[in-house]
Tab-separated table of C-alpha atoms in Angstrom:
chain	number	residue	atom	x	y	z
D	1	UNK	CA	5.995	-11.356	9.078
D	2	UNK	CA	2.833	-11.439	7.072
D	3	UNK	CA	2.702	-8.015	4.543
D	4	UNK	CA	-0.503	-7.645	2.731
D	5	UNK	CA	-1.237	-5.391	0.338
D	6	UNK	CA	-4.846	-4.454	-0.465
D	7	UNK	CA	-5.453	-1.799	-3.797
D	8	UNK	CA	-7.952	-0.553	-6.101
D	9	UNK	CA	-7.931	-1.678	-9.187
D	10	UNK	CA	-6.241	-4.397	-11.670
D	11	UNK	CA	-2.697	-4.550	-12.745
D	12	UNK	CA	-3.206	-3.925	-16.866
D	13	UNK	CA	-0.033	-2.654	-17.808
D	14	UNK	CA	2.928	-5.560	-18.520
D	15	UNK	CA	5.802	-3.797	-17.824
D	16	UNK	CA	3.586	-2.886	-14.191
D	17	UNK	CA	3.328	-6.522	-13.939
D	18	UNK	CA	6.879	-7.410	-14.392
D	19	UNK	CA	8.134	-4.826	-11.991
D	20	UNK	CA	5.748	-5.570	-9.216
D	21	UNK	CA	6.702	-9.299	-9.934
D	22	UNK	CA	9.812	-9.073	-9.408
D	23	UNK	CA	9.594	-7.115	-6.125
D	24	UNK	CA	7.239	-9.505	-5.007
D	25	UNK	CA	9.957	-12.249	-5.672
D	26	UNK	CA	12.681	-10.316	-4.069
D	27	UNK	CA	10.283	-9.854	-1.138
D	28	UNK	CA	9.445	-13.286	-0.352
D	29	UNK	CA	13.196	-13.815	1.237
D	30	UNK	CA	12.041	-11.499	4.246
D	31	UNK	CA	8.105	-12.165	4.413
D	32	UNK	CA	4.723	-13.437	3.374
D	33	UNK	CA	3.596	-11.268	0.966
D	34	UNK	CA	-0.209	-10.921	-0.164
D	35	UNK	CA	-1.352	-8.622	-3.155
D	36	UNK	CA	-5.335	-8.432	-2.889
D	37	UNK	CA	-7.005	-6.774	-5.624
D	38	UNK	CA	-10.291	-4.971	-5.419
D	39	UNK	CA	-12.738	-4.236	-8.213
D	40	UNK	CA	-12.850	-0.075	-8.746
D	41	UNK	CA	-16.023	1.570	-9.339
D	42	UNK	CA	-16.899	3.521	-12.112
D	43	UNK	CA	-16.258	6.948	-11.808
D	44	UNK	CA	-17.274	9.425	-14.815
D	45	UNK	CA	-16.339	12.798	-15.093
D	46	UNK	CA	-18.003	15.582	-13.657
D	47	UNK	CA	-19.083	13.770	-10.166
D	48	UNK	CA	-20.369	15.871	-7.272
D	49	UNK	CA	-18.938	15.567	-3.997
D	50	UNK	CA	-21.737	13.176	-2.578
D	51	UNK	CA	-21.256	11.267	-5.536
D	52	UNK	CA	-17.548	10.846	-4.726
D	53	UNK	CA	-18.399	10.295	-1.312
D	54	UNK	CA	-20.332	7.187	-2.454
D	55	UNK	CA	-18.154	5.365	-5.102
D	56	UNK	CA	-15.015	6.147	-2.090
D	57	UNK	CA	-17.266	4.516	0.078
D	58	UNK	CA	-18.189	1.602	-2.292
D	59	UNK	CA	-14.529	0.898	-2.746
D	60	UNK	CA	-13.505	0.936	1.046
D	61	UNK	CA	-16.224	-1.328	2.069
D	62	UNK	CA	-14.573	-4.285	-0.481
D	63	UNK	CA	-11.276	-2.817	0.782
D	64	UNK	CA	-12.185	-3.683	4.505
D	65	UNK	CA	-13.607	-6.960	3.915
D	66	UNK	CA	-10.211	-8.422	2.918
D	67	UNK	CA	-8.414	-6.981	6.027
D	68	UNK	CA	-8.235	-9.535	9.083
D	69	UNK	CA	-9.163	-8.482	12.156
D	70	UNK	CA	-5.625	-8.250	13.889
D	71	UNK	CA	-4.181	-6.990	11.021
D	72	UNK	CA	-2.335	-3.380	11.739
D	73	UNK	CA	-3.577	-0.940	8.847
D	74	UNK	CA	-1.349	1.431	6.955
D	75	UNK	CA	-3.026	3.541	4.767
D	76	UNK	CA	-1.558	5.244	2.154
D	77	UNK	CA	-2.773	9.339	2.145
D	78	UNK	CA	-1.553	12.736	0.914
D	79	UNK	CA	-2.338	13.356	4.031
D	80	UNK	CA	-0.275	11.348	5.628
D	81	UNK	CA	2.985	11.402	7.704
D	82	UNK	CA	5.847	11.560	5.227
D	83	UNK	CA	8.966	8.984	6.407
D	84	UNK	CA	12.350	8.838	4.604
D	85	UNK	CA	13.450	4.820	3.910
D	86	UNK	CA	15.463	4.419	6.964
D	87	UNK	CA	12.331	5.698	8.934
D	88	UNK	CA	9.842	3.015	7.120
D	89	UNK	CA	12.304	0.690	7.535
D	90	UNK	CA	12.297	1.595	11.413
D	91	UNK	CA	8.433	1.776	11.854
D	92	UNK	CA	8.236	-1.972	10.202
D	93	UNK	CA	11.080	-3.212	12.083
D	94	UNK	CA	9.382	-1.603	15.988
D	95	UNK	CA	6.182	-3.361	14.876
D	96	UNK	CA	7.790	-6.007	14.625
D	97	UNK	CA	9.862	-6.124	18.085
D	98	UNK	CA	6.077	-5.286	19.149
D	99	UNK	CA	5.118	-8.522	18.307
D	100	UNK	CA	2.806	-7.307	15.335
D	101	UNK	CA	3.367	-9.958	12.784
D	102	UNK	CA	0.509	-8.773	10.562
D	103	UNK	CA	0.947	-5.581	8.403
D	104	UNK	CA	-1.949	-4.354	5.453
D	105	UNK	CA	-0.973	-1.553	3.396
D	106	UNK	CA	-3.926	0.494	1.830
D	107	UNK	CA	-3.933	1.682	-1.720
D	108	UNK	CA	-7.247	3.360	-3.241
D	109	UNK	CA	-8.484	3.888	-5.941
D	110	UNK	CA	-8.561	7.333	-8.554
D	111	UNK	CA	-10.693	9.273	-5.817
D	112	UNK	CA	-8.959	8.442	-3.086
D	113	UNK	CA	-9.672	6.456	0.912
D	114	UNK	CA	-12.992	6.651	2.260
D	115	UNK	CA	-13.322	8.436	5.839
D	116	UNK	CA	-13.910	4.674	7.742
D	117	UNK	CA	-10.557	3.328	6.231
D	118	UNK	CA	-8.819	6.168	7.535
D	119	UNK	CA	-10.576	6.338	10.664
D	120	UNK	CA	-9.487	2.444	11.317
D	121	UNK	CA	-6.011	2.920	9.882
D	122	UNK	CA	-3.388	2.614	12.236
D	123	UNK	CA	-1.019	4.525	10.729
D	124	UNK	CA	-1.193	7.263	7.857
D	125	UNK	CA	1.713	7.093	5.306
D	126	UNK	CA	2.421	9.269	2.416
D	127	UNK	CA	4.426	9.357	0.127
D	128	UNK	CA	4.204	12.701	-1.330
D	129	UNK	CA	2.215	15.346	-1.854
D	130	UNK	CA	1.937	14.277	-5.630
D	131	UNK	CA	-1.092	11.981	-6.737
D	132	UNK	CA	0.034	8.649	-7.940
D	133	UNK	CA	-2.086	6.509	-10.490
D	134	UNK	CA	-2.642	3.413	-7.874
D	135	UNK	CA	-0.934	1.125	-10.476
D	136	UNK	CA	2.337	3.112	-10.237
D	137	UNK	CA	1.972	3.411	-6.385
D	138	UNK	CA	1.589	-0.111	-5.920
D	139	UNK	CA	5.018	-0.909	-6.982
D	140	UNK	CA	6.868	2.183	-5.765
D	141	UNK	CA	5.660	0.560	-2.276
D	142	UNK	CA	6.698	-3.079	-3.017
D	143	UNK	CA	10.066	-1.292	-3.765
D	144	UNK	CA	10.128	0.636	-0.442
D	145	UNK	CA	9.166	-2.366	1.724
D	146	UNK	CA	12.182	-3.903	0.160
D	147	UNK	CA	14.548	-1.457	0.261
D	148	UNK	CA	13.154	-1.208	4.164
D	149	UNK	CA	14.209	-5.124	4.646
D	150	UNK	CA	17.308	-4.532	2.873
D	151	UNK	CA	18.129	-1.833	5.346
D	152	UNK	CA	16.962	-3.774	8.800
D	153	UNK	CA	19.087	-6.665	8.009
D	154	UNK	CA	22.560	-4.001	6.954
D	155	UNK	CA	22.634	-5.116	3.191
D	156	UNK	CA	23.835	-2.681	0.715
D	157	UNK	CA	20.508	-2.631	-1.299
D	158	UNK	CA	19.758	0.765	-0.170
D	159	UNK	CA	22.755	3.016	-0.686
């Protein structure tokens, strides 16, 4: 199982490093795991909606250019369906038993997805209705998609 996950923006903080390091290391027992960062644009305050539009756009073009083809899309949106860990666990493991061997998660940047990464998402996940700096999200999702391994194979990781 190839797991990708393409984000907005650079890794800056250490202790952010270390943590999504050492998910990354724990993942690598259950899959092939890809982080691909993409550069953010600069946003300043006070933007108007078309000039949101725009930068959102910006960023999902570079975010779609490092998504293969047969690659099944998971973006990650307030908007999105809401799963506990047993469920993500079960939507990984059914693509899977579908034969889909290729997943990308989505992570954007401060403004959010643009409209054509959602439109060509496969699936919509959130994770709450709280905003998450993309930094933060990044490894609170490495951390789920191990917990979610943990869980198909019946190791105690995730009680």
């Amino acid at each position: 199982m190839k797991i990708r996950i393409v984000s907005v923006g650079r890794i800056k903080e250490k202790f952010m490093q270390d943590g999504i390091k050492e998910y990354s290391k724990r993942l690598s027992r259950y899959c092939n795991l890809e982080i691909i960062e993409v550069e953010d644009e600069k946003a300043p305050e006070n933007l108007s909606d078309k000039e949101m539009e725009q930068i959102k756009n910006k960023e999902g073009e570079k975010l779609l250019s490092k998504i293969p083809a047969n690659s099944f899309i998971i973006s990650l949106e307030i908007q999105g369906k809401q799963l506990s860990s047993e469920e993500l666990s079960e939507k990984i493991e059914s693509l899977m038993v579908e034969g889909i061997n290729d997943i990308t998660f989505i992570i954007g940047g401060s403004l959010g997805l643009s409209k054509e990464i959602s439109q060509k998402s496969s699936f919509k996940l959130s994770f709450s209705k709280m905003t998450f700096p993309h930094q933060l999200m990044r490894m609170i999702l490495l951390e789920q998609i191990y917990r979610g391994f943990r869980i198909m194979k019946g190791e105690p990781y995730h009680k």
